[in-house]
Amino acid sequence: MTKKDKLSTEPYKGVRDFYPEDQFVQKYLFETMARVCELFGYEEYAASILEPAELYRGKTSEEIVNEQTYTFTDRGGREVTLRPEVTPTLARMIAARSREIPFPARWYTIANCFRYERPQKGRVREHWQLNADIIGVSGIEADAEIISVAHGVLRSFGADERTFEIRVSDRRILDAMYTELDIGERERKAVTRLLDKRGDAEHFDKKLAEILGDKKSSLLIAKLDSTTSSAFLEDLRAHVESLGVTNMTVDTTITRGFDYYTGMVFEVYDTSGENKRSLFGGGRYDNLLALFGGESIPAVGFGMGDVTARDFLKTHGLLPSYAPATELMICVVEKEDAAHAEMLAQSLRREDVTIAVNFSGKRVGDQIRQADKMKIPLIVTVGKKERENGRYTVKNLATGVEVNLPADRIAEHLFSALG
Ligand code: HAM
């Protein structure tokens, strides 16, 4: 095989492979997210990554649909999109059964999403997103609860409240300004999207003036810069404080990029300055479900990405250190000890011990080094002596402590040794 013929070991651009140590962190993220959602009474749902392309067209965000979706035509001529987010899927699923589902519905999912973005810090082409949404409540309690769930997830990761900030605004503030300045529907979408990027858009003022003209554009900026809060946002702050959230701030520059938001919107930021972009965000979307022809059903929720969550945890020293699921490795001294080692392993598995048999044929010293490298905490060596007297030495590789036991006492010892 020539060098040119060799297959590359690189994954597809912008997607990640999860080696066991990466997957360990991923699982920790997902389990923590799921646990917090369940503590708040959220039920888990799931759906396919494939959706008809029309689910997104003209309904979510022009930028995402036109520039960032993976869309293809299937063999039957249907246009298919790999979901770039889950909110339209959730809306579709709820709308399909809106008569049977008891409201308010609290649903969560941890779903992989695909966006054709330029890979950079915090942005990849496949990410996982926790979505937690409440459907069927238009009141402020639901907005407050969603913020409290988002806060709860970060707290459960061990994050101090001073290390992140929940910046909240309300689309209705923007809408009122648009109406006052007589800004039409088309311009509104473009302006809202531009505002979402105000922090990093070059020539922001110039671009805004291109959409609105000089006069309206400077009037809008003046209005925005002089608006600091609203009665609703102050009320919301009081609500979330009563739920124990003290790091919510009102920030009327927060807009969020999607067209479907109609009320409260928020973004969560790292206060350390290490991670500049928003960690995650969400908001209220009361009109999205009506697109499916039924009644309009109010909804509010958020999406938290795994990439930004990981970056945040890394910055603050909160990533867990790797521990494999395997508790014990059996090292095999000679070839003829292997069958006995396998038998011992099978009987311990029946007692719920996670166990790997090392049949590499290497020297015992090398087998132990391998267990150590794999961070397996305990080993048992099986040789002629163990086979004959039926007693085994369980060694803790971290402490060096050894305990000699008959087979039927090993499981019990392990559970106390490993806590
Ligand atoms: P979004 O802000 O587009 O909102 O995405 C939510 C989060 O997903 C982002 O804040 C970020 O953490 C993560 N994320 C998005 N795109 C990428 C990417 N290319 N690479 C890595 N992470 C990414 C939504 O998707 C809304 N549907 C959320 C929502 C749910 N609103 C209400 N309910």
mmCIF file of C-alpha atoms in Angstrom, residues 11 16 22 116 146 224 294 329 360 363:
data_model
loop_
_atom_site.group_PDB
_atom_site.id
_atom_site.type_symbol
_atom_site.label_atom_id
_atom_site.label_comp_id
_atom_site.label_asym_id
_atom_site.label_seq_id
_atom_site.Cartn_x
_atom_site.Cartn_y
_atom_site.Cartn_z
ATOM 1 C CA PRO A 11 -12.460 12.065 12.069
ATOM 2 C CA ARG A 16 -15.103 14.472 17.664
ATOM 3 C CA ASP A 22 -13.463 11.510 26.740
ATOM 4 C CA TYR A 116 -22.001 23.355 9.391
ATOM 5 C CA ILE A 146 -36.252 27.234 33.422
ATOM 6 C CA LEU A 224 -31.545 50.162 23.354
ATOM 7 C CA GLY A 294 -53.393 23.505 16.056
ATOM 8 C CA MET A 329 -8.273 -7.098 36.617
ATOM 9 C CA SER A 360 -2.267 -11.064 26.933
ATOM 10 C CA ARG A 363 4.707 -11.250 32.195
#
